[in-house]
Coordinates of C-alpha atoms in Angstrom, one line a residue:
X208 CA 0.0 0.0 0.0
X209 CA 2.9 2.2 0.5
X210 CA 1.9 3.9 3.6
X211 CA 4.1 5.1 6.3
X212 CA 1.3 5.8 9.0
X213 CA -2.8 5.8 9.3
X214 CA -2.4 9.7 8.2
X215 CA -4.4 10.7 5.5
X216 CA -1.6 12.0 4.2
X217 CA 0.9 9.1 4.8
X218 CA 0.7 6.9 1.8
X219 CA 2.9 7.5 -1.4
X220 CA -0.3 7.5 -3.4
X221 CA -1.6 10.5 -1.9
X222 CA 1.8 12.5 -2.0
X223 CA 2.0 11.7 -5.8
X224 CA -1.5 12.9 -6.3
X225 CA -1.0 15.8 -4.0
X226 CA 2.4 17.1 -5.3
X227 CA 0.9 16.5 -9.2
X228 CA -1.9 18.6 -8.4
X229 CA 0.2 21.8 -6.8
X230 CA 2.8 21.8 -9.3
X231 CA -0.6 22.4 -12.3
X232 CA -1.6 24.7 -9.8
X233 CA 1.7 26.9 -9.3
X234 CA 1.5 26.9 -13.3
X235 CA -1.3 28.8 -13.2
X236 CA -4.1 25.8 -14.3
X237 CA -7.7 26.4 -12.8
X238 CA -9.0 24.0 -10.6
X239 CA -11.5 22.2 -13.5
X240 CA -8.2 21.9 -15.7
X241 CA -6.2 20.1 -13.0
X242 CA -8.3 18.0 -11.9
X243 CA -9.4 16.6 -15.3
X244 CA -6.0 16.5 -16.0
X245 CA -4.8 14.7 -13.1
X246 CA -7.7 12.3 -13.2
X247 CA -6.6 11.8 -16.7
X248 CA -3.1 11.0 -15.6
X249 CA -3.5 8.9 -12.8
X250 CA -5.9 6.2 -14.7
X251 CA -3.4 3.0 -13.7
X252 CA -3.4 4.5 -9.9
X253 CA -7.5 4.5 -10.1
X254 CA -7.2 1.1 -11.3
X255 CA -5.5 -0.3 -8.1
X256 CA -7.6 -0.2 -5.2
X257 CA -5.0 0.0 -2.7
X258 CA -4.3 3.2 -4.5
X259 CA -7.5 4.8 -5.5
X260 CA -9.4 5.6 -2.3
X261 CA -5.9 8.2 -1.3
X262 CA -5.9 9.1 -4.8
X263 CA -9.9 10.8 -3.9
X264 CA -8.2 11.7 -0.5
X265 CA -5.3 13.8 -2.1
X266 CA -7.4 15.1 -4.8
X267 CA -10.1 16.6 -2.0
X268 CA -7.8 18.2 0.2
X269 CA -5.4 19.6 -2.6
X270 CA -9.1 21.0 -4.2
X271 CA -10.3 22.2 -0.3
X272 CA -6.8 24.0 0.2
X273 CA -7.6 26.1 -3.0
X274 CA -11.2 26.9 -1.9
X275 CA -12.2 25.0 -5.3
X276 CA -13.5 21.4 -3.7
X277 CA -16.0 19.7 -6.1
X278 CA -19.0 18.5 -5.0
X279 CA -18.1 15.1 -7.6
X280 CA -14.9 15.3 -5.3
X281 CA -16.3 15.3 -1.9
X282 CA -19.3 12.7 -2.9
X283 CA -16.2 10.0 -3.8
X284 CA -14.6 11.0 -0.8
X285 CA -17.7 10.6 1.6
X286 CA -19.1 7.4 -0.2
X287 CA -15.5 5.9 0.7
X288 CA -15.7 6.8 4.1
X289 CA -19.4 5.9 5.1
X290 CA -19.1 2.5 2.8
X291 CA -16.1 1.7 5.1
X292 CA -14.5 1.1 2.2
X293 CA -11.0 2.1 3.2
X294 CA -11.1 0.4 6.2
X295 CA -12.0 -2.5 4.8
X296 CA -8.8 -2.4 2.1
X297 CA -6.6 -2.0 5.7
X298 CA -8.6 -4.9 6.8
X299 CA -7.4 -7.1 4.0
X300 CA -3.7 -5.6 4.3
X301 CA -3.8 -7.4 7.4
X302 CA -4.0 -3.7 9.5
X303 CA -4.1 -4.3 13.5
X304 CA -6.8 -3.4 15.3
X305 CA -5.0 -0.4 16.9
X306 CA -4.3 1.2 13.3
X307 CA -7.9 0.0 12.0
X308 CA -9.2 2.1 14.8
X309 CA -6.9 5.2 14.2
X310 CA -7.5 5.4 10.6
X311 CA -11.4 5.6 11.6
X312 CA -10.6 8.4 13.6
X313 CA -8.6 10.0 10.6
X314 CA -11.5 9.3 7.9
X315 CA -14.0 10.9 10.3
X316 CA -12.2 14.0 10.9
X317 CA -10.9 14.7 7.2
X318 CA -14.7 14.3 6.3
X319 CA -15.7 17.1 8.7
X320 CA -12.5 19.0 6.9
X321 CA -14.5 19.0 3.8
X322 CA -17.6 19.9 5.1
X323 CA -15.2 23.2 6.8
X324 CA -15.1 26.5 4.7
X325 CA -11.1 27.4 4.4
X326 CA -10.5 31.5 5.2
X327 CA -8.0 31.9 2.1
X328 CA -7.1 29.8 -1.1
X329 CA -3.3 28.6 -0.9
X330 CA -1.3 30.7 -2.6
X331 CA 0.3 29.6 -5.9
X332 CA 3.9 29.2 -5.5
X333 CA 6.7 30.4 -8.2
X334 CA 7.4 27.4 -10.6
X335 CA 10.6 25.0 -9.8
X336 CA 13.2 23.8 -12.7
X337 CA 14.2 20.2 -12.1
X338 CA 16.1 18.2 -13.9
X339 CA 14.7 14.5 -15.6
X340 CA 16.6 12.0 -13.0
X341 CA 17.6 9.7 -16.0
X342 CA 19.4 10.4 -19.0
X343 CA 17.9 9.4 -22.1
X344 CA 18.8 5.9 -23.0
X345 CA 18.9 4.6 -19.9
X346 CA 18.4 1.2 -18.7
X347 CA 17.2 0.8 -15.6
X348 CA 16.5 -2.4 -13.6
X349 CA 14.9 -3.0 -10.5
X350 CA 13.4 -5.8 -8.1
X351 CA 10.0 -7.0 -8.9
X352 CA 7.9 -8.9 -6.1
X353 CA 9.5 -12.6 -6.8
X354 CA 13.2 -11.1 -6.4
X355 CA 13.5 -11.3 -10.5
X356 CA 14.6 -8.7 -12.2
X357 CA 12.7 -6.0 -14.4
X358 CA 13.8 -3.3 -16.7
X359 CA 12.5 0.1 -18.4
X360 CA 14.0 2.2 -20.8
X361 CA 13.9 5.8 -20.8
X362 CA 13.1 6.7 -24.7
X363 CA 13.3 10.4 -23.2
X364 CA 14.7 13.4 -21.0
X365 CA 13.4 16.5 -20.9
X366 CA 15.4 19.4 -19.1
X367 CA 15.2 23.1 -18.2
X368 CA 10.9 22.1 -17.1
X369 CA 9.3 22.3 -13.8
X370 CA 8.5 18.4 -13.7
X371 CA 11.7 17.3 -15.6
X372 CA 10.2 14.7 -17.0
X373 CA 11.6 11.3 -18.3
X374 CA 10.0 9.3 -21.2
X375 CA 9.9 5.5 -19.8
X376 CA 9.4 2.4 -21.8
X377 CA 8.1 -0.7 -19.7
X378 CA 9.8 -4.1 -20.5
X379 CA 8.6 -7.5 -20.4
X380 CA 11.6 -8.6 -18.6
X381 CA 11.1 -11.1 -15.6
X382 CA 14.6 -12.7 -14.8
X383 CA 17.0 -14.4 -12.4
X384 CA 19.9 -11.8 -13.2
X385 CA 20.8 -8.5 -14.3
X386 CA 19.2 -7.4 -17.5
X387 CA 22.2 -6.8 -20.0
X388 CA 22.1 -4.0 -22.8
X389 CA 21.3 -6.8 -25.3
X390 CA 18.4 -7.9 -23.6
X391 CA 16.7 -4.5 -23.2
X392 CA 17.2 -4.3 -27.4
X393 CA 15.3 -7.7 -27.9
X394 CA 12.5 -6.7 -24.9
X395 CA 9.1 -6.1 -25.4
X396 CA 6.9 -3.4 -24.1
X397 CA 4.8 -4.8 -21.4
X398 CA 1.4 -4.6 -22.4
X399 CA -1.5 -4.6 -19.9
X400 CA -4.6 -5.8 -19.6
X401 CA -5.5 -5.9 -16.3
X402 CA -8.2 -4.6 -14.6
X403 CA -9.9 -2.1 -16.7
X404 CA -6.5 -1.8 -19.4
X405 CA -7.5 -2.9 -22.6
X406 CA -3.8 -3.8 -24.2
X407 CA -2.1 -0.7 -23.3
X408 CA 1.4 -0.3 -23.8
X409 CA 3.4 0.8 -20.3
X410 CA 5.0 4.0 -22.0
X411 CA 4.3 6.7 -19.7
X412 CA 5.9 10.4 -18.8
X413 CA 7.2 10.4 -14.8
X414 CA 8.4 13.6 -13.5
X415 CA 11.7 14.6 -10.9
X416 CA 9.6 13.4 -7.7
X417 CA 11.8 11.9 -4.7
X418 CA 14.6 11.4 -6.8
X419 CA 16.7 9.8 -4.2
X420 CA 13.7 7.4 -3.2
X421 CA 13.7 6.4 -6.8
X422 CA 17.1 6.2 -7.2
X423 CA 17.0 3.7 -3.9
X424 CA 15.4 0.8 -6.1
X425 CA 16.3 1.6 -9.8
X426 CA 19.7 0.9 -10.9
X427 CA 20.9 1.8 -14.4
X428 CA 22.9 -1.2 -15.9
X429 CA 23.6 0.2 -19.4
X430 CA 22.8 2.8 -22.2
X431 CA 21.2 2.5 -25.9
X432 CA 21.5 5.3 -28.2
X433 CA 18.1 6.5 -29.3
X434 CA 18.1 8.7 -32.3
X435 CA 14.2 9.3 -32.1
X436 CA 12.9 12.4 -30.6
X437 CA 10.0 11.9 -28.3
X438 CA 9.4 15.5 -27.6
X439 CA 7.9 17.1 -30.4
X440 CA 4.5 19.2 -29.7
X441 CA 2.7 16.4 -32.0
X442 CA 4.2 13.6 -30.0
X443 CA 4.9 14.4 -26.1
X444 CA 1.3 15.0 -25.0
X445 CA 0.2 11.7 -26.8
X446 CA 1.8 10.0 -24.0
X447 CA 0.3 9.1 -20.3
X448 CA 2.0 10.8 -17.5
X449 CA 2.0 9.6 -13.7
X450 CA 4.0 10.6 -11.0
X451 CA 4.2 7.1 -9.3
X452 CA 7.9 5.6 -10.3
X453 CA 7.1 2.4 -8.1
X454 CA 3.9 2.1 -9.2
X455 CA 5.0 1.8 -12.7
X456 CA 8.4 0.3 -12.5
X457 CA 7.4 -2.4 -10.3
X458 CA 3.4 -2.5 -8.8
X459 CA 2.0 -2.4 -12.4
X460 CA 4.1 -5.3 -13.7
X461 CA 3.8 -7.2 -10.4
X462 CA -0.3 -7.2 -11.1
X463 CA 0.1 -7.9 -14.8
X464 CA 2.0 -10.6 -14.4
X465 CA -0.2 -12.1 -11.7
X466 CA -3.2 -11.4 -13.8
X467 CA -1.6 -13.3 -17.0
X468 CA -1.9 -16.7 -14.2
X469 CA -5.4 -16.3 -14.7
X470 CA -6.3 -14.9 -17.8
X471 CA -5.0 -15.0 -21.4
X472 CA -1.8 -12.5 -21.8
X473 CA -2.3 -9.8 -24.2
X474 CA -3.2 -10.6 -27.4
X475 CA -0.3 -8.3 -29.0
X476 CA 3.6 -7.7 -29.0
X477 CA 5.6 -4.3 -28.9
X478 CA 9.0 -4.9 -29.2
X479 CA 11.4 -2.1 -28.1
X480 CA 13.0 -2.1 -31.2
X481 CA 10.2 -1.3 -32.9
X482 CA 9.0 2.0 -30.5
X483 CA 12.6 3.4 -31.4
X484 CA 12.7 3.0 -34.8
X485 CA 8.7 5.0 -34.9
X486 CA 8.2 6.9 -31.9
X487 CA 4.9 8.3 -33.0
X488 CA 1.9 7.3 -30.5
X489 CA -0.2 6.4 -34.0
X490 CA 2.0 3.3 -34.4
X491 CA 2.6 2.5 -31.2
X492 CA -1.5 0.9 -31.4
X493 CA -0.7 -0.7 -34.6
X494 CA 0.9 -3.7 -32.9
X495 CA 1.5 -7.0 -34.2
X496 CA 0.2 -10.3 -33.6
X497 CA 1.5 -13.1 -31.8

């Protein structure tokens, strides 16, 4: 779940969420734009539902802070909360009786929050340059649940921005050891179909959020050059953005791959070589049969 504490602020889903929505915000963005895009955005979080009742939570208090709470907002919020369906998620994540009882305590008073009228809007703050964390042709490996290895690429770094954003390409890869060079060339994109995905390809924009964090679980093992640009006006805003590295790297593989033990796999194949050699969203969907 990713939480540190029965806080309604404690879980890395919310901080994502949270953070997304302020840095629209400090852009200037109105409250309707921000949170459609963010909704937008965050479809794979919405989709887990470890994730999705702090993904409400964040969204509420980021919209009450500006004095611009939604009334579609607070209805999700307060449908969670007197369903008991939060506590029934901790319930499941095996949450003590102790914490099950605090986090009670927490929903209750964070609905009266809502229900409060803030004095003053938050103030927008001046925008931030950061840096993309990865350099373009990265590629990164990490730990997936069963100790195997997986792998990204990053197809893209874009500097000089407020988010400094990196283009990632998901892999297929699921092994014992180290991912070489080599084998992030032969990879394919992982496809999902879980949930509500209907064969989506895992190539998504993540910004410069908790950079050491990520940097704790993502190693880079190697670099590809990639002579496609990713970032022209046509092609960057095709592309999903999330602010969740874990989330991506590792929690949305972990639950396609347990979903493929059930159900069929996806009925198509992306190969990496083949997203570098296009690079336009278009073809990316064009994919070709097993």
């Amino acid at each position: 779940m990713g939480s540190s504490g029965t806080g309604i602020s404690s879980s890395d889903a919310f901080a994502d969420v949270y953070s997304e929505f302020f840095s629209l915000y400090n852009d200037g963005l109105e409250i309707d734009e921000i949170t459609n895009t963010v909704i937008d955005r965050n479809q794979e979080m919405l989709s887990i539902p470890e994730e999705a009742n702090d993904f409400w939570f964040a969204l509420a208090k980021a919209q009450w802070e500006c004095k611009g709470l939604q009334p579609r907002v607070y209805a999700q919020v307060k449908t969670i909360v007197e369903t008991g369906h939060d506590l029934k998620i901790w319930t499941d994540l095996s949450g003590t009786k102790g914490d099950l009882d605090k986090r009670r305590t927490v929903l209750e008073k964070f609905l009266v929050l809502l229900q409060s009228e803030r004095p003053n809007a938050k103030r927008r703050k001046k925008t931030v340059i950061r840096e993309p964390i990865f350099k373009k042709g990265d590629c990164l490996t990490y730990k997936l649940s069963d100790e195997n290895y997986g792998g990204a690429l990053v197809l893209e770094a874009e500097y000089r921005t407020e988010l400094g954003l990196n283009l990632v390409a998901v892999t297929r890869i699921n092994q014992k050891q180290k991912p070489s060079e080599e084998e992030f060339k032969k990879a394919e994109v992982l496809i999902k179909n879980f949930a509500k995905w209907d064969e989506k390809p895992a190539i998504i924009w993540l910004p410069n959020y908790k950079p050491r964090e990520v940097k704790e679980f993502v190693e880079v093992v190697g670099s590809i050059n990639i002579e496609r640009q990713f970032l022209s006006i046509d092609e960057k805003h095709k592309y999903p953005y999330t602010s969740g590295w874990t989330m991506t790297l590792v929690d949305g593989v972990n639950l396609q791959f347990e979903s493929e033990r059930v159900k069929l796999k996806p009925k198509h194949v992306l190969p990496i070589k083949r997203v570098l050699k296009n690079g336009i969203l278009e073809r990316l969907f064009r994919f070709s049969n097993r």
